[in-house]
GROMACS .gro file of C-alpha atoms in nm:
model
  222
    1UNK     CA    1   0.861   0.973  -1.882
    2UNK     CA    2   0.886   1.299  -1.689
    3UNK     CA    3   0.570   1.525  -1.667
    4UNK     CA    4   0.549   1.856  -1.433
    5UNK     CA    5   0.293   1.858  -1.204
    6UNK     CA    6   0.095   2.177  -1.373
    7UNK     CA    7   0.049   1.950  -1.678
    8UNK     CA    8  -0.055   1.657  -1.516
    9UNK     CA    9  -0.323   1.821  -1.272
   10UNK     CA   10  -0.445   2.025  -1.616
   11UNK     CA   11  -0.496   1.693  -1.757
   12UNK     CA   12  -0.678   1.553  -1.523
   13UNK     CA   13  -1.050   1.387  -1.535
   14UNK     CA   14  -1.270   1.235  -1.238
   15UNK     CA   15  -1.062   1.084  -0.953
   16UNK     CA   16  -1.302   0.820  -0.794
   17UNK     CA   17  -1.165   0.728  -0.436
   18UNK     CA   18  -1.306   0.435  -0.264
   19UNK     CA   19  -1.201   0.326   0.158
   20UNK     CA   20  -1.131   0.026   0.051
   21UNK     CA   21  -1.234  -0.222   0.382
   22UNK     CA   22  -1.548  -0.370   0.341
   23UNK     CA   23  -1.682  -0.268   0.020
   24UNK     CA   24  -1.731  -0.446  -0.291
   25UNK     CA   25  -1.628  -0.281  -0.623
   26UNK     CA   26  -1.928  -0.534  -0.813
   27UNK     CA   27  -2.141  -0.350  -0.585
   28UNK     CA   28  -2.008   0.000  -0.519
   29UNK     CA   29  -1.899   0.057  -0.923
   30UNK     CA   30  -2.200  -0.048  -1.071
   31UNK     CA   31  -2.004  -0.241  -1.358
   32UNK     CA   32  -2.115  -0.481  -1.615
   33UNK     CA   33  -2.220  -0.834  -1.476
   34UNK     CA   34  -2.025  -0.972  -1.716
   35UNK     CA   35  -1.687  -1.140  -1.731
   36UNK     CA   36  -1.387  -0.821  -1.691
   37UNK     CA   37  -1.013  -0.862  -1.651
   38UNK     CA   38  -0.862  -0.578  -1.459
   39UNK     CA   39  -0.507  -0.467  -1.360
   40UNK     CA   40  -0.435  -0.328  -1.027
   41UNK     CA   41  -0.180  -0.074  -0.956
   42UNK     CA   42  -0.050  -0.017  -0.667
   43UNK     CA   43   0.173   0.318  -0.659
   44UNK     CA   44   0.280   0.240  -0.289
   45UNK     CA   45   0.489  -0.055  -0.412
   46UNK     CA   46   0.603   0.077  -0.776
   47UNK     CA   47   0.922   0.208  -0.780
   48UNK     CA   48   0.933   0.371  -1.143
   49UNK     CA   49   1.175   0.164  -1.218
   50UNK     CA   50   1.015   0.108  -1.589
   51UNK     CA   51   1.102  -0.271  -1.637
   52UNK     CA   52   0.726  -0.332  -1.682
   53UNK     CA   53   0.737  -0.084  -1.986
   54UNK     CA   54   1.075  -0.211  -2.135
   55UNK     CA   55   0.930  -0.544  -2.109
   56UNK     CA   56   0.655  -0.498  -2.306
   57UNK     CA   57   0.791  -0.308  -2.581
   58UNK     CA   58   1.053  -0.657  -2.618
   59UNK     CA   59   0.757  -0.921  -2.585
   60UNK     CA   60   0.477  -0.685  -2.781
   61UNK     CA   61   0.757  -0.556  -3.052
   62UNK     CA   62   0.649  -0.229  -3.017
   63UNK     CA   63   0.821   0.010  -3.248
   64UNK     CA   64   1.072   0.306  -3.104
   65UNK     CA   65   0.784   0.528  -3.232
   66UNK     CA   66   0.504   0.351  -3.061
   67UNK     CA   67   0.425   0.247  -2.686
   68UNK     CA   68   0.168   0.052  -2.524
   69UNK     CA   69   0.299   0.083  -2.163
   70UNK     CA   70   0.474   0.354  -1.965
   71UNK     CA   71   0.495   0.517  -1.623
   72UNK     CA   72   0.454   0.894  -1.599
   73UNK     CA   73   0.756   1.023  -1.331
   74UNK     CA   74   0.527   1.321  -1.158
   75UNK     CA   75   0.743   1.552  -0.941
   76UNK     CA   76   0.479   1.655  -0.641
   77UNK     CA   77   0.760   1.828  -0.431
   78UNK     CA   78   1.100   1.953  -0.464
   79UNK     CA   79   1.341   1.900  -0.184
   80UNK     CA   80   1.716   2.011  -0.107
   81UNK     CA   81   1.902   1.673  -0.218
   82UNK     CA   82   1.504   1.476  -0.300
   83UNK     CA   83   1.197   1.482  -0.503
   84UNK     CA   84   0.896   1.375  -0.402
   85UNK     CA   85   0.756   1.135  -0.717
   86UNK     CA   86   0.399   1.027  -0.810
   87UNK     CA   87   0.453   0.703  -1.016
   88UNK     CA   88   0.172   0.661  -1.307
   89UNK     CA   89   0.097   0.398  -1.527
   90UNK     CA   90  -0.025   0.518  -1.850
   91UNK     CA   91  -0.195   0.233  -2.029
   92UNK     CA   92  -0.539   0.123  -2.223
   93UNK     CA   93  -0.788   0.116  -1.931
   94UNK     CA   94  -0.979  -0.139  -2.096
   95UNK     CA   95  -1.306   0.133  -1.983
   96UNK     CA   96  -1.681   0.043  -2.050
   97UNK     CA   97  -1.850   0.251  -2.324
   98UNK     CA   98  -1.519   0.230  -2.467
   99UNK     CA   99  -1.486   0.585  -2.741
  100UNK     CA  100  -1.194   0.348  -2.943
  101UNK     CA  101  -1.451   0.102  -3.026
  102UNK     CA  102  -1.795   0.308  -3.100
  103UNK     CA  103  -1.579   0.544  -3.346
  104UNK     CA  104  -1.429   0.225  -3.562
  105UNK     CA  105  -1.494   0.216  -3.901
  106UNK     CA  106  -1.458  -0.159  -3.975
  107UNK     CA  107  -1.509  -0.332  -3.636
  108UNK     CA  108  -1.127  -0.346  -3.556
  109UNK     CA  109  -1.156  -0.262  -3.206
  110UNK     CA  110  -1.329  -0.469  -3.068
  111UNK     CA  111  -1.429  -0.657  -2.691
  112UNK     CA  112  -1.371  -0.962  -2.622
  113UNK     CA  113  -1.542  -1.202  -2.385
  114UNK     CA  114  -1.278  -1.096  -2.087
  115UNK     CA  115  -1.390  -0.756  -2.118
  116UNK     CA  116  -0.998  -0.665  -2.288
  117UNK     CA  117  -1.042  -0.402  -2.502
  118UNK     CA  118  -0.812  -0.557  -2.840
  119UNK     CA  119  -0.737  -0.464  -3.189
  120UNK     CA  120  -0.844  -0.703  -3.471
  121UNK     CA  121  -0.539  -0.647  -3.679
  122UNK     CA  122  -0.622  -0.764  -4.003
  123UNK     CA  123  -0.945  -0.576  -3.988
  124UNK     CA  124  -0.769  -0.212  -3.922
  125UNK     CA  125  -0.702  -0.016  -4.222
  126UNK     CA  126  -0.487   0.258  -4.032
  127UNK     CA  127  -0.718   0.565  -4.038
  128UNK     CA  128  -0.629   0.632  -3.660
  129UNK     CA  129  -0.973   0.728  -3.572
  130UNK     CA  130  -0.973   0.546  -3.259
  131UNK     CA  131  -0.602   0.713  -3.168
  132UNK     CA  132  -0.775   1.023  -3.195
  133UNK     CA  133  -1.078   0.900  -2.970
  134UNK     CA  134  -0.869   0.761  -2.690
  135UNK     CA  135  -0.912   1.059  -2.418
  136UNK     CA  136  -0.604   0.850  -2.228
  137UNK     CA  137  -0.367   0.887  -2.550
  138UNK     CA  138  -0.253   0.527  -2.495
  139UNK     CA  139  -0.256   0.397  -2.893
  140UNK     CA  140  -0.065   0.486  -3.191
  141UNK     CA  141  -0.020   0.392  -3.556
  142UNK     CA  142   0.229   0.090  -3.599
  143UNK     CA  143   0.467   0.246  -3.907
  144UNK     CA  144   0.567  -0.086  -3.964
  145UNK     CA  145   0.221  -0.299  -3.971
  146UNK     CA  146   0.059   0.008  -4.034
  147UNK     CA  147  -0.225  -0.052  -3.768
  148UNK     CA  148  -0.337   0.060  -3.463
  149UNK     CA  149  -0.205  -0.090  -3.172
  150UNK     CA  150  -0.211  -0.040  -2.763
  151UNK     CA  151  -0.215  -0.270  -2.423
  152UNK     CA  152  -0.477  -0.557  -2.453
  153UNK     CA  153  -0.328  -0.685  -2.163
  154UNK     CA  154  -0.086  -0.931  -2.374
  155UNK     CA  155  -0.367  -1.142  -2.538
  156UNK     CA  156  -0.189  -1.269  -2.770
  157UNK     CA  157   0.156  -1.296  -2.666
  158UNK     CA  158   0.115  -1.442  -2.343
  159UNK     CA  159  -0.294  -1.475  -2.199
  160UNK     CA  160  -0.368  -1.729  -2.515
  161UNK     CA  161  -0.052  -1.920  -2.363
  162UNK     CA  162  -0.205  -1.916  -2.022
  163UNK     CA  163   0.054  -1.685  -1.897
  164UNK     CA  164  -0.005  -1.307  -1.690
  165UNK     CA  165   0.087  -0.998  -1.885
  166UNK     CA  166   0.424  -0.965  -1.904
  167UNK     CA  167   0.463  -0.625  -1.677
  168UNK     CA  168   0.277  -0.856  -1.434
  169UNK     CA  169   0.565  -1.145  -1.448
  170UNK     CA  170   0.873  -0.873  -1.438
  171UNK     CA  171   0.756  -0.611  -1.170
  172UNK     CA  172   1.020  -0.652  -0.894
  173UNK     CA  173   0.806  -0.507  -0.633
  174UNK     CA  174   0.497  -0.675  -0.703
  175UNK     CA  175   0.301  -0.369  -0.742
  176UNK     CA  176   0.042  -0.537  -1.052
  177UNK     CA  177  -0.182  -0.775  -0.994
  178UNK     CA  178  -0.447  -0.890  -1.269
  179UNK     CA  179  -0.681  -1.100  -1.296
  180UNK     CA  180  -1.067  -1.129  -1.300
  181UNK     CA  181  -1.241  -0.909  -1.188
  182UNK     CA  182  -1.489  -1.100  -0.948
  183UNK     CA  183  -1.193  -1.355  -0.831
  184UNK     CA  184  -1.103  -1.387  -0.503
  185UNK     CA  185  -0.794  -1.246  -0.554
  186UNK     CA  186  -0.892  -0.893  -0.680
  187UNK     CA  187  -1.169  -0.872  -0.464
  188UNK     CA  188  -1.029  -0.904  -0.122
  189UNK     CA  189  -0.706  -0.650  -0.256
  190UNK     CA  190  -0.962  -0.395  -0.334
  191UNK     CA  191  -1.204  -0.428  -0.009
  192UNK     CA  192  -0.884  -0.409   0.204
  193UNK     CA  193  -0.731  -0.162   0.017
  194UNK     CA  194  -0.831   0.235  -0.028
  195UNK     CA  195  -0.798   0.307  -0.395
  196UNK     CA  196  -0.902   0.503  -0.688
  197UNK     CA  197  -0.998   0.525  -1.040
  198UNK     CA  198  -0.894   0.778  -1.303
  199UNK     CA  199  -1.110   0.838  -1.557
  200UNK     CA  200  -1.117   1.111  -1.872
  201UNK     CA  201  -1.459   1.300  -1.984
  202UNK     CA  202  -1.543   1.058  -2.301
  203UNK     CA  203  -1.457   0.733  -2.167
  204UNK     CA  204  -1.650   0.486  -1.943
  205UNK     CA  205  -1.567   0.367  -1.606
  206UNK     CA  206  -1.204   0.201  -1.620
  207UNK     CA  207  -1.067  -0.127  -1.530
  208UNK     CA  208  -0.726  -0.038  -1.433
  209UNK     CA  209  -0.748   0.044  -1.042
  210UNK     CA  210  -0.508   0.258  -0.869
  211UNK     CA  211  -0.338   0.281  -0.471
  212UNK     CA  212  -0.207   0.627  -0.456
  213UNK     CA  213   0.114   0.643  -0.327
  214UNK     CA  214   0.427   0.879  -0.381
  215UNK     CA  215   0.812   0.814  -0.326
  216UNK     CA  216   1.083   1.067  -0.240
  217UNK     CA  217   1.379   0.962  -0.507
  218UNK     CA  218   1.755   1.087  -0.422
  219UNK     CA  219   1.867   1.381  -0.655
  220UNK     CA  220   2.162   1.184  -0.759
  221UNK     CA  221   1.936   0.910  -0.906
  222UNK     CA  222   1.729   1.124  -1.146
   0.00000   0.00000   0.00000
């Protein structure tokens, strides 16, 4: 997915930047105490190659119509025989105060004890309220189940089978780490790391975190 810089910048919310060495996110976010799964991003690694997205469509069976995962191809700068690209994941951020939930008619969308934003399915009766909530644009109507539907981090297809979310598992460059959010793990990525968080006016703080990075990508490969 190509997007030109004008539109992306437009579209913009609050860019949070933290330094990274030293500092605890628990501490310096002011999250929830309680249990939260988060995904990590890290632009310097990713590659846009889109095997993360293509993956999930195949495990998920998301429709042609529909998609739960993608990565936005920014062009930043325009060279002779390059372009400079900023690679963005566009996904649920699984944010507090989440608009998708608090707009629900019949309890559909829902939290679960992980902190994953999910959708119940057999409790949605298709009236796309929370699609039209979402500031991030990340769900949309099934046409063949006729629900909503977006990332929930592959609950059901591969977290109930103790197994990482499938963009996790297939990333050749390793750029996606998840996990919980107080594990060792996560933690010592994001005190040793600088990055940010994106978030859109109407949506609470986000658990998908971010290392900025951009890539210049040979004409001839676009």
């Amino acid at each position: 997915m190509t997007y030109t810089r004008r539109k992306f910048v437009i579209g913009m919310g609050t860019v949070i930047f933290f330094s990274g060495p030293g500092q605890s996110l628990l501490a310096a976010s002011n999250k929830t105490s309680q249990v939260r799964y988060a995904m990590i991003h890290d632009e310097t690694l990713c590659n846009g190659c889109n095997l993360c997205a293509r993956a999930c469509r195949k495990v998920n069976h998301v429709p042609d119509q529909g998609s739960r995962l993608s990565i936005a191809h920014i062009p930043v700068s325009d060279h002779e025989n390059e372009t400079q690209y900023h690679f963005f994941r566009q996904s649920c951020q699984h944010c507090e105060d989440a608009p998708c939930i608090e707009v629900c008619p019949t309890g559909a969308s829902w939290r679960d004890d992980r902190g994953i934003v999910r959708v119940d399915k057999p409790r949605c009766i298709g009236c796309s309220y929370c699609i039209g909530a979402c500031p991030y644009q990340v769900r949309y109507l099934n046409p063949v189940t006729k629900v909503a539907d977006k990332c929930d981090f592959c609950a059901e297809s591969r977290l109930a089978k103790g197994f990482a979310p499938i963009c996790v598992n297939v990333c050749p460059q390793n750029a996606l780490i998840f996990g919980r959010e107080d594990s060792e793990v996560v933690q010592n990525w994001l005190k040793n790391n600088k990055y940010y968080e994106y978030q859109l006016k109407g949506a609470g703080a986000p658990h998908l975190y971010r290392r900025f990075g951009q890539h210049l990508i040979s004409k001839d490969n676009v």
